[in-house]
């Protein structure tokens, strides 16, 4: 049994997001995945591509794609869900590995480490066209395009963000000191990383397009134009003044280079930077991540009201339908809201369909 998603449903997704991006959709976007469809074929031997398995090159890209195809054939896609493979499985900030940083997934999660210990003045960031990680990702994307022929959207890999990339070559602790001791060198590395990031983005898209049915990233937000969820997790540890010098200019430049952009506001330590982030005219939206141990998305009205007042879109990621309803009430409209993904058990499918219908969403 193949993946259950027709060209007609793809067109509906494209039309829905077109209305959402243009501000004409009067409801939230709500994707739902229900696993559990019975299949008439055996499970392939290859593992699911993930941060646990990404360094195992014993499996061909074609075998990895076949395993993903099997998994996605088990899904019932409801609401605004579409077949989307999240290519964040090489870790957050993999462009650093494409420039020579060490990729380490021995813990089950991917981390990046400096290739050696050298002064910041001696570090120069250059994208390596023949780098094994860049080639592995491109080869996987090529196999996916050949297999799925546009039925499944393969997202851009998690390239990383801003100061997070230089930190992979200096360590976080040393880069924090560099901000004070060698600010000009940090700025130089930031712009070198910026150029490498965009070269990697273009190189991967050369493989994905034009077969890929659109653009996305680890957020799952669909776009018919190049887009990305920008970030700088490092900024959790710096002041708004430092953010304005070391982070904001690069964000502004990338927002001008890409047609559509969101920002990943990760944790309460980044709230002091929100006003500067929202001041970027070209930025389209914000994904607020409240952090472990904090209330879900329904409980941050001041954040969402500020984002909405700035004319930006909102992506929610926790709280299910309750959060969607709460934020809709807090900002006074459902326009511009997207929920990342709801995963539901088969037992909940009737309830989910009824709830989606209350928003005018039918499958």
C-alpha positions as a LaTeX table, in Angstrom:
\begin{tabular}{lrrr}
\hline
Residue & $x$ (\AA) & $y$ (\AA) & $z$ (\AA) \\
\hline
Unk1 & 0.00 & 0.00 & 0.00 \\
Unk2 & 1.60 & 3.31 & $-1.07$ \\
Unk3 & 1.62 & 6.68 & 0.66 \\
Unk4 & $-1.97$ & 7.92 & 0.69 \\
Unk5 & $-1.77$ & 11.45 & $-0.70$ \\
Unk6 & $-3.12$ & 12.43 & $-4.10$ \\
Unk7 & $-2.12$ & 15.30 & $-6.42$ \\
Unk8 & $-5.50$ & 16.86 & $-5.67$ \\
Unk9 & $-4.71$ & 16.94 & $-1.96$ \\
Unk10 & $-1.32$ & 18.47 & $-2.69$ \\
Unk11 & $-3.02$ & 21.23 & $-4.65$ \\
Unk12 & $-5.32$ & 21.88 & $-1.71$ \\
Unk13 & $-2.28$ & 22.22 & 0.58 \\
Unk14 & $-0.68$ & 24.68 & $-1.81$ \\
Unk15 & $-3.87$ & 26.72 & $-2.07$ \\
Unk16 & $-4.32$ & 26.76 & 1.71 \\
Unk17 & $-0.80$ & 27.96 & 2.39 \\
Unk18 & $-0.99$ & 30.49 & $-0.42$ \\
Unk19 & $-4.00$ & 32.03 & 1.32 \\
Unk20 & $-2.21$ & 31.83 & 4.69 \\
Unk21 & 0.94 & 33.58 & 3.48 \\
Unk22 & $-1.13$ & 36.30 & 1.82 \\
Unk23 & $-3.19$ & 36.87 & 4.98 \\
Unk24 & $-6.43$ & 35.68 & 3.42 \\
Unk25 & $-6.98$ & 32.46 & 5.42 \\
Unk26 & $-9.50$ & 33.04 & 8.20 \\
Unk27 & $-8.66$ & 29.87 & 10.13 \\
Unk28 & $-5.54$ & 28.29 & 11.63 \\
Unk29 & $-3.47$ & 25.72 & 9.75 \\
Unk30 & $-3.66$ & 22.41 & 11.62 \\
Unk31 & $-1.77$ & 19.33 & 10.37 \\
Unk32 & $-2.54$ & 15.98 & 12.02 \\
Unk33 & $-0.80$ & 12.63 & 11.59 \\
Unk34 & $-2.50$ & 9.39 & 12.63 \\
Unk35 & $-0.19$ & 6.35 & 12.31 \\
Unk36 & $-1.38$ & 2.78 & 12.08 \\
Unk37 & $-2.52$ & 2.04 & 8.50 \\
Unk38 & $-2.15$ & $-1.65$ & 7.77 \\
Unk39 & 0.42 & $-2.47$ & 5.07 \\
Unk40 & 0.74 & $-5.43$ & 2.76 \\
Unk41 & 4.54 & $-5.34$ & 2.57 \\
Unk42 & 7.27 & $-6.22$ & 5.06 \\
Unk43 & 9.23 & $-3.59$ & 6.94 \\
Unk44 & 12.51 & $-2.86$ & 5.12 \\
Unk45 & 15.74 & $-3.73$ & 6.97 \\
Unk46 & 17.20 & $-0.21$ & 6.90 \\
Unk47 & 16.71 & 1.94 & 10.01 \\
Unk48 & 14.79 & 5.19 & 9.98 \\
Unk49 & 17.17 & 8.04 & 9.22 \\
Unk50 & 17.62 & 9.99 & 12.45 \\
Unk51 & 20.28 & 11.61 & 14.60 \\
Unk52 & 20.95 & 8.13 & 15.99 \\
Unk53 & 21.60 & 6.58 & 12.57 \\
Unk54 & 22.84 & 9.49 & 10.43 \\
Unk55 & 26.52 & 8.51 & 10.68 \\
Unk56 & 25.91 & 4.94 & 9.51 \\
Unk57 & 26.93 & 5.05 & 5.86 \\
Unk58 & 26.46 & 1.30 & 5.39 \\
Unk59 & 22.93 & 1.95 & 4.12 \\
Unk60 & 22.50 & 3.49 & 0.70 \\
Unk61 & 20.35 & 6.60 & 0.25 \\
Unk62 & 17.90 & 4.45 & $-1.71$ \\
Unk63 & 17.55 & 2.01 & 1.20 \\
Unk64 & 16.98 & 4.86 & 3.64 \\
Unk65 & 14.32 & 6.37 & 1.40 \\
Unk66 & 12.60 & 2.98 & 1.10 \\
Unk67 & 12.42 & 2.71 & 4.90 \\
Unk68 & 10.92 & 6.19 & 5.16 \\
Unk69 & 8.43 & 5.35 & 2.42 \\
Unk70 & 7.31 & 2.33 & 4.43 \\
Unk71 & 6.83 & 4.47 & 7.54 \\
Unk72 & 4.90 & 7.17 & 5.71 \\
Unk73 & 2.66 & 4.59 & 4.06 \\
Unk74 & 1.41 & 3.82 & 7.58 \\
Unk75 & 0.17 & 7.39 & 8.08 \\
Unk76 & $-3.29$ & 8.83 & 7.69 \\
Unk77 & $-2.81$ & 12.53 & 7.01 \\
Unk78 & $-5.60$ & 14.74 & 8.32 \\
Unk79 & $-6.29$ & 18.45 & 8.31 \\
Unk80 & $-3.48$ & 20.38 & 6.66 \\
Unk81 & $-0.90$ & 17.61 & 6.94 \\
Unk82 & 1.12 & 16.66 & 3.89 \\
Unk83 & 3.87 & 14.07 & 3.29 \\
Unk84 & 6.95 & 15.84 & 4.64 \\
Unk85 & 10.29 & 14.35 & 5.59 \\
Unk86 & 12.06 & 16.41 & 8.22 \\
Unk87 & 15.72 & 16.35 & 7.23 \\
Unk88 & 16.95 & 17.58 & 10.62 \\
Unk89 & 18.39 & 14.11 & 11.24 \\
Unk90 & 21.98 & 15.26 & 10.67 \\
Unk91 & 21.75 & 17.53 & 13.69 \\
Unk92 & 21.02 & 21.20 & 14.38 \\
Unk93 & 23.74 & 23.19 & 12.66 \\
Unk94 & 25.08 & 20.60 & 10.22 \\
Unk95 & 26.55 & 23.30 & 7.98 \\
Unk96 & 29.39 & 23.40 & 10.54 \\
Unk97 & 30.22 & 19.79 & 9.66 \\
Unk98 & 30.20 & 20.81 & 5.99 \\
Unk99 & 32.98 & 23.26 & 6.88 \\
Unk100 & 35.09 & 20.76 & 8.80 \\
Unk101 & 33.63 & 20.62 & 12.32 \\
Unk102 & 33.35 & 17.18 & 13.91 \\
Unk103 & 29.88 & 15.60 & 13.87 \\
Unk104 & 29.42 & 13.39 & 16.94 \\
Unk105 & 26.24 & 11.34 & 17.41 \\
Unk106 & 27.63 & 8.85 & 19.92 \\
Unk107 & 25.14 & 10.06 & 22.56 \\
Unk108 & 22.16 & 9.49 & 20.27 \\
Unk109 & 21.96 & 13.22 & 19.60 \\
Unk110 & 24.18 & 15.10 & 17.18 \\
Unk111 & 26.69 & 17.59 & 18.55 \\
Unk112 & 29.36 & 19.55 & 16.69 \\
Unk113 & 32.89 & 20.11 & 17.95 \\
Unk114 & 35.88 & 22.13 & 16.73 \\
Unk115 & 38.19 & 20.19 & 14.41 \\
Unk116 & 41.13 & 21.53 & 16.42 \\
Unk117 & 41.99 & 24.14 & 19.04 \\
Unk118 & 43.16 & 27.35 & 17.42 \\
Unk119 & 42.83 & 31.08 & 18.12 \\
Unk120 & 39.81 & 32.78 & 16.61 \\
Unk121 & 42.11 & 34.83 & 14.39 \\
Unk122 & 43.22 & 31.61 & 12.66 \\
Unk123 & 39.73 & 30.25 & 12.00 \\
Unk124 & 38.35 & 30.77 & 8.50 \\
Unk125 & 35.04 & 29.23 & 7.48 \\
Unk126 & 34.85 & 27.76 & 3.99 \\
Unk127 & 32.18 & 25.40 & 2.66 \\
Unk128 & 33.79 & 22.21 & 1.37 \\
Unk129 & 31.99 & 21.16 & $-1.87$ \\
Unk130 & 33.21 & 17.56 & $-1.57$ \\
Unk131 & 32.55 & 17.30 & 2.17 \\
Unk132 & 31.15 & 13.88 & 3.14 \\
Unk133 & 28.16 & 15.34 & 5.00 \\
Unk134 & 27.15 & 17.70 & 2.22 \\
Unk135 & 27.51 & 14.89 & $-0.30$ \\
Unk136 & 25.55 & 12.44 & 1.88 \\
Unk137 & 22.68 & 14.91 & 2.22 \\
Unk138 & 22.68 & 15.71 & $-1.49$ \\
Unk139 & 22.75 & 12.01 & $-2.40$ \\
Unk140 & 19.86 & 11.32 & $-0.04$ \\
Unk141 & 17.87 & 14.18 & $-1.55$ \\
Unk142 & 18.55 & 12.90 & $-5.07$ \\
Unk143 & 17.34 & 9.41 & $-4.12$ \\
Unk144 & 14.22 & 10.89 & $-2.49$ \\
Unk145 & 13.37 & 12.96 & $-5.56$ \\
Unk146 & 13.83 & 9.91 & $-7.80$ \\
Unk147 & 11.65 & 7.69 & $-5.58$ \\
Unk148 & 8.82 & 10.04 & $-4.71$ \\
Unk149 & 8.62 & 12.25 & $-7.79$ \\
Unk150 & 7.18 & 15.13 & $-5.79$ \\
Unk151 & 4.72 & 13.19 & $-3.64$ \\
Unk152 & 6.80 & 13.73 & $-0.48$ \\
Unk153 & 8.36 & 17.08 & 0.36 \\
Unk154 & 11.91 & 16.76 & 1.69 \\
Unk155 & 12.73 & 19.69 & 3.95 \\
Unk156 & 15.94 & 21.67 & 3.99 \\
Unk157 & 18.32 & 20.13 & 6.48 \\
Unk158 & 18.91 & 21.96 & 9.79 \\
Unk159 & 21.81 & 24.13 & 8.64 \\
Unk160 & 22.09 & 26.06 & 11.90 \\
Unk161 & 22.02 & 29.67 & 12.90 \\
Unk162 & 24.14 & 32.75 & 13.19 \\
Unk163 & 26.51 & 32.57 & 16.22 \\
Unk164 & 25.64 & 28.90 & 16.73 \\
Unk165 & 27.86 & 28.04 & 13.75 \\
Unk166 & 31.02 & 29.88 & 14.92 \\
Unk167 & 30.45 & 28.30 & 18.36 \\
Unk168 & 30.95 & 24.88 & 16.74 \\
Unk169 & 34.50 & 25.98 & 15.87 \\
Unk170 & 35.34 & 27.79 & 19.12 \\
Unk171 & 33.05 & 26.14 & 21.74 \\
Unk172 & 30.34 & 28.18 & 23.40 \\
Unk173 & 32.48 & 29.21 & 26.35 \\
Unk174 & 35.33 & 30.57 & 24.22 \\
Unk175 & 33.01 & 32.36 & 21.82 \\
Unk176 & 31.35 & 34.15 & 24.73 \\
Unk177 & 34.76 & 35.48 & 25.75 \\
Unk178 & 35.56 & 36.35 & 22.13 \\
Unk179 & 32.55 & 38.68 & 22.05 \\
Unk180 & 34.43 & 40.84 & 24.56 \\
Unk181 & 38.05 & 40.18 & 23.64 \\
Unk182 & 37.84 & 39.91 & 19.84 \\
Unk183 & 34.52 & 41.40 & 18.70 \\
Unk184 & 35.74 & 42.18 & 15.17 \\
Unk185 & 36.87 & 38.58 & 14.70 \\
Unk186 & 33.45 & 37.33 & 15.82 \\
Unk187 & 31.80 & 39.61 & 13.28 \\
Unk188 & 34.13 & 38.30 & 10.58 \\
Unk189 & 33.27 & 34.68 & 11.41 \\
Unk190 & 29.56 & 35.51 & 11.48 \\
Unk191 & 29.67 & 36.82 & 7.93 \\
Unk192 & 31.84 & 33.96 & 6.73 \\
Unk193 & 29.26 & 31.57 & 8.22 \\
Unk194 & 26.49 & 33.58 & 6.54 \\
Unk195 & 27.99 & 33.08 & 3.09 \\
Unk196 & 28.67 & 29.37 & 3.69 \\
Unk197 & 25.11 & 28.89 & 4.95 \\
Unk198 & 23.60 & 30.35 & 1.81 \\
Unk199 & 25.95 & 28.37 & $-0.44$ \\
Unk200 & 24.87 & 25.15 & 1.31 \\
Unk201 & 21.20 & 26.14 & 1.07 \\
Unk202 & 21.59 & 26.72 & $-2.67$ \\
Unk203 & 23.59 & 23.53 & $-3.24$ \\
Unk204 & 20.95 & 21.34 & $-1.58$ \\
Unk205 & 18.08 & 23.10 & $-3.33$ \\
Unk206 & 19.77 & 22.45 & $-6.67$ \\
Unk207 & 19.14 & 18.76 & $-5.96$ \\
Unk208 & 15.65 & 19.15 & $-4.47$ \\
Unk209 & 14.18 & 21.44 & $-7.10$ \\
Unk210 & 12.19 & 21.43 & $-9.29$ \\
Unk211 & 10.87 & 17.97 & $-8.31$ \\
Unk212 & 10.29 & 18.80 & $-4.63$ \\
Unk213 & 6.69 & 20.10 & $-4.35$ \\
Unk214 & 7.74 & 23.19 & $-2.43$ \\
Unk215 & 10.00 & 24.37 & 0.37 \\
Unk216 & 10.07 & 23.71 & 4.10 \\
Unk217 & 12.47 & 23.05 & 6.97 \\
Unk218 & 12.30 & 21.35 & 10.37 \\
Unk219 & 9.28 & 23.51 & 11.29 \\
Unk220 & 7.07 & 21.89 & 8.63 \\
Unk221 & 5.70 & 25.23 & 7.42 \\
Unk222 & 5.01 & 24.89 & 3.70 \\
Unk223 & 6.03 & 27.54 & 1.18 \\
Unk224 & 6.01 & 27.70 & $-2.59$ \\
Unk225 & 9.07 & 29.96 & $-2.39$ \\
Unk226 & 12.43 & 29.48 & $-0.61$ \\
Unk227 & 11.92 & 29.79 & 3.14 \\
Unk228 & 13.60 & 28.97 & 6.44 \\
Unk229 & 13.20 & 28.96 & 10.22 \\
Unk230 & 16.11 & 31.17 & 11.31 \\
Unk231 & 17.63 & 30.93 & 14.76 \\
Unk232 & 20.43 & 31.88 & 17.11 \\
Unk233 & 20.19 & 29.74 & 20.23 \\
Unk234 & 23.49 & 31.25 & 21.39 \\
Unk235 & 21.67 & 34.56 & 21.92 \\
Unk236 & 20.03 & 33.11 & 25.05 \\
Unk237 & 23.31 & 33.98 & 26.80 \\
Unk238 & 23.94 & 37.53 & 25.56 \\
Unk239 & 22.52 & 40.99 & 26.19 \\
Unk240 & 20.22 & 42.90 & 23.83 \\
Unk241 & 23.14 & 45.24 & 23.08 \\
Unk242 & 25.31 & 42.32 & 21.96 \\
Unk243 & 22.37 & 40.86 & 20.05 \\
Unk244 & 22.03 & 44.13 & 18.17 \\
Unk245 & 25.69 & 44.07 & 17.17 \\
Unk246 & 26.45 & 40.40 & 16.53 \\
Unk247 & 23.12 & 38.78 & 15.61 \\
Unk248 & 20.62 & 41.27 & 14.23 \\
Unk249 & 22.59 & 42.43 & 11.15 \\
Unk250 & 23.02 & 38.88 & 9.87 \\
Unk251 & 19.35 & 38.08 & 10.51 \\
Unk252 & 18.34 & 41.18 & 8.58 \\
Unk253 & 20.57 & 40.17 & 5.67 \\
Unk254 & 19.19 & 36.63 & 5.49 \\
Unk255 & 15.61 & 37.88 & 5.72 \\
Unk256 & 16.37 & 39.99 & 2.64 \\
Unk257 & 17.99 & 37.07 & 0.78 \\
Unk258 & 15.18 & 34.55 & 1.38 \\
Unk259 & 11.60 & 35.30 & 0.27 \\
Unk260 & 10.05 & 33.90 & 3.47 \\
Unk261 & 11.51 & 33.62 & 6.96 \\
Unk262 & 10.47 & 32.74 & 10.50 \\
Unk263 & 12.50 & 33.08 & 13.70 \\
Unk264 & 12.89 & 30.32 & 16.29 \\
Unk265 & 12.61 & 32.17 & 19.62 \\
Unk266 & 13.99 & 29.48 & 21.92 \\
Unk267 & 13.47 & 29.99 & 25.63 \\
Unk268 & 12.83 & 32.81 & 28.06 \\
Unk269 & 16.43 & 34.00 & 27.70 \\
Unk270 & 15.60 & 35.21 & 24.20 \\
Unk271 & 12.54 & 37.25 & 25.18 \\
Unk272 & 14.67 & 40.42 & 25.71 \\
Unk273 & 15.59 & 40.23 & 22.01 \\
Unk274 & 12.02 & 39.95 & 20.71 \\
Unk275 & 11.54 & 43.65 & 19.98 \\
Unk276 & 14.67 & 43.71 & 17.80 \\
Unk277 & 13.61 & 40.55 & 16.00 \\
Unk278 & 10.14 & 41.93 & 15.30 \\
Unk279 & 11.69 & 45.12 & 13.93 \\
Unk280 & 12.93 & 43.24 & 10.84 \\
Unk281 & 10.41 & 44.23 & 8.13 \\
Unk282 & 11.07 & 41.18 & 5.95 \\
Unk283 & 10.61 & 38.64 & 8.78 \\
Unk284 & 7.31 & 36.81 & 8.31 \\
Unk285 & 6.74 & 35.13 & 11.66 \\
Unk286 & 7.96 & 33.75 & 14.98 \\
Unk287 & 7.93 & 30.31 & 16.56 \\
Unk288 & 8.02 & 30.73 & 20.36 \\
Unk289 & 9.58 & 27.80 & 22.27 \\
Unk290 & 8.83 & 28.21 & 25.97 \\
Unk291 & 11.24 & 25.50 & 27.14 \\
Unk292 & 11.10 & 22.39 & 29.27 \\
Unk293 & 9.12 & 22.65 & 32.47 \\
Unk294 & 7.24 & 25.75 & 31.34 \\
Unk295 & 3.50 & 26.06 & 30.55 \\
Unk296 & 2.43 & 25.17 & 27.01 \\
Unk297 & 1.65 & 27.60 & 24.20 \\
Unk298 & $-1.73$ & 28.57 & 25.66 \\
Unk299 & $-0.10$ & 30.41 & 28.56 \\
Unk300 & 2.01 & 33.14 & 26.92 \\
Unk301 & $-0.52$ & 35.79 & 25.81 \\
Unk302 & 1.94 & 38.68 & 26.11 \\
Unk303 & 4.34 & 36.98 & 23.68 \\
Unk304 & 1.73 & 36.15 & 21.06 \\
Unk305 & 0.00 & 39.51 & 21.34 \\
Unk306 & 3.32 & 41.26 & 20.71 \\
Unk307 & 4.12 & 39.04 & 17.72 \\
Unk308 & 0.65 & 39.60 & 16.25 \\
Unk309 & 0.75 & 43.35 & 16.88 \\
Unk310 & 3.97 & 43.49 & 14.84 \\
Unk311 & 2.13 & 41.96 & 11.89 \\
Unk312 & 3.95 & 38.63 & 12.07 \\
Unk313 & 2.59 & 35.10 & 11.77 \\
Unk314 & 2.70 & 32.58 & 14.61 \\
Unk315 & 3.68 & 28.93 & 14.79 \\
Unk316 & 2.50 & 26.95 & 17.83 \\
Unk317 & 4.05 & 23.65 & 18.84 \\
Unk318 & 2.45 & 22.44 & 22.09 \\
Unk319 & $-0.99$ & 22.37 & 23.66 \\
Unk320 & $-2.96$ & 20.79 & 20.83 \\
Unk321 & $-6.37$ & 22.30 & 20.01 \\
Unk322 & $-6.60$ & 23.98 & 23.41 \\
Unk323 & $-3.56$ & 26.12 & 22.61 \\
Unk324 & $-4.91$ & 27.00 & 19.17 \\
Unk325 & $-8.19$ & 28.17 & 20.68 \\
Unk326 & $-6.46$ & 30.05 & 23.50 \\
Unk327 & $-4.05$ & 31.94 & 21.23 \\
Unk328 & $-6.88$ & 32.72 & 18.80 \\
Unk329 & $-8.76$ & 34.34 & 21.67 \\
Unk330 & $-5.66$ & 36.14 & 22.96 \\
Unk331 & $-4.84$ & 37.84 & 19.66 \\
Unk332 & $-8.44$ & 38.18 & 18.49 \\
Unk333 & $-8.12$ & 36.20 & 15.26 \\
Unk334 & $-7.18$ & 32.80 & 13.84 \\
Unk335 & $-5.54$ & 34.50 & 10.88 \\
Unk336 & $-1.79$ & 33.83 & 10.70 \\
Unk337 & $-1.68$ & 30.88 & 13.13 \\
Unk338 & $-0.05$ & 27.57 & 12.19 \\
Unk339 & 0.28 & 24.55 & 14.48 \\
Unk340 & 3.46 & 22.56 & 13.84 \\
Unk341 & 2.03 & 19.04 & 14.00 \\
Unk342 & $-0.47$ & 17.05 & 16.04 \\
Unk343 & 0.24 & 13.34 & 16.37 \\
Unk344 & $-2.84$ & 11.35 & 17.35 \\
Unk345 & $-3.58$ & 7.70 & 18.02 \\
Unk346 & $-6.03$ & 5.85 & 15.74 \\
Unk347 & $-8.52$ & 5.81 & 18.61 \\
Unk348 & $-8.67$ & 9.61 & 18.50 \\
Unk349 & $-9.35$ & 9.85 & 14.77 \\
Unk350 & $-13.15$ & 10.40 & 15.03 \\
Unk351 & $-12.61$ & 13.07 & 17.70 \\
Unk352 & $-9.87$ & 14.72 & 15.61 \\
Unk353 & $-12.02$ & 14.80 & 12.48 \\
Unk354 & $-14.88$ & 16.39 & 14.41 \\
Unk355 & $-12.59$ & 19.03 & 15.89 \\
Unk356 & $-11.08$ & 19.82 & 12.49 \\
Unk357 & $-14.58$ & 20.16 & 11.06 \\
Unk358 & $-15.34$ & 22.80 & 13.67 \\
Unk359 & $-12.63$ & 24.91 & 12.00 \\
Unk360 & $-14.04$ & 24.16 & 8.56 \\
Unk361 & $-11.31$ & 21.63 & 7.74 \\
Unk362 & $-12.48$ & 18.46 & 6.02 \\
Unk363 & $-10.63$ & 15.52 & 4.44 \\
\hline
\end{tabular}
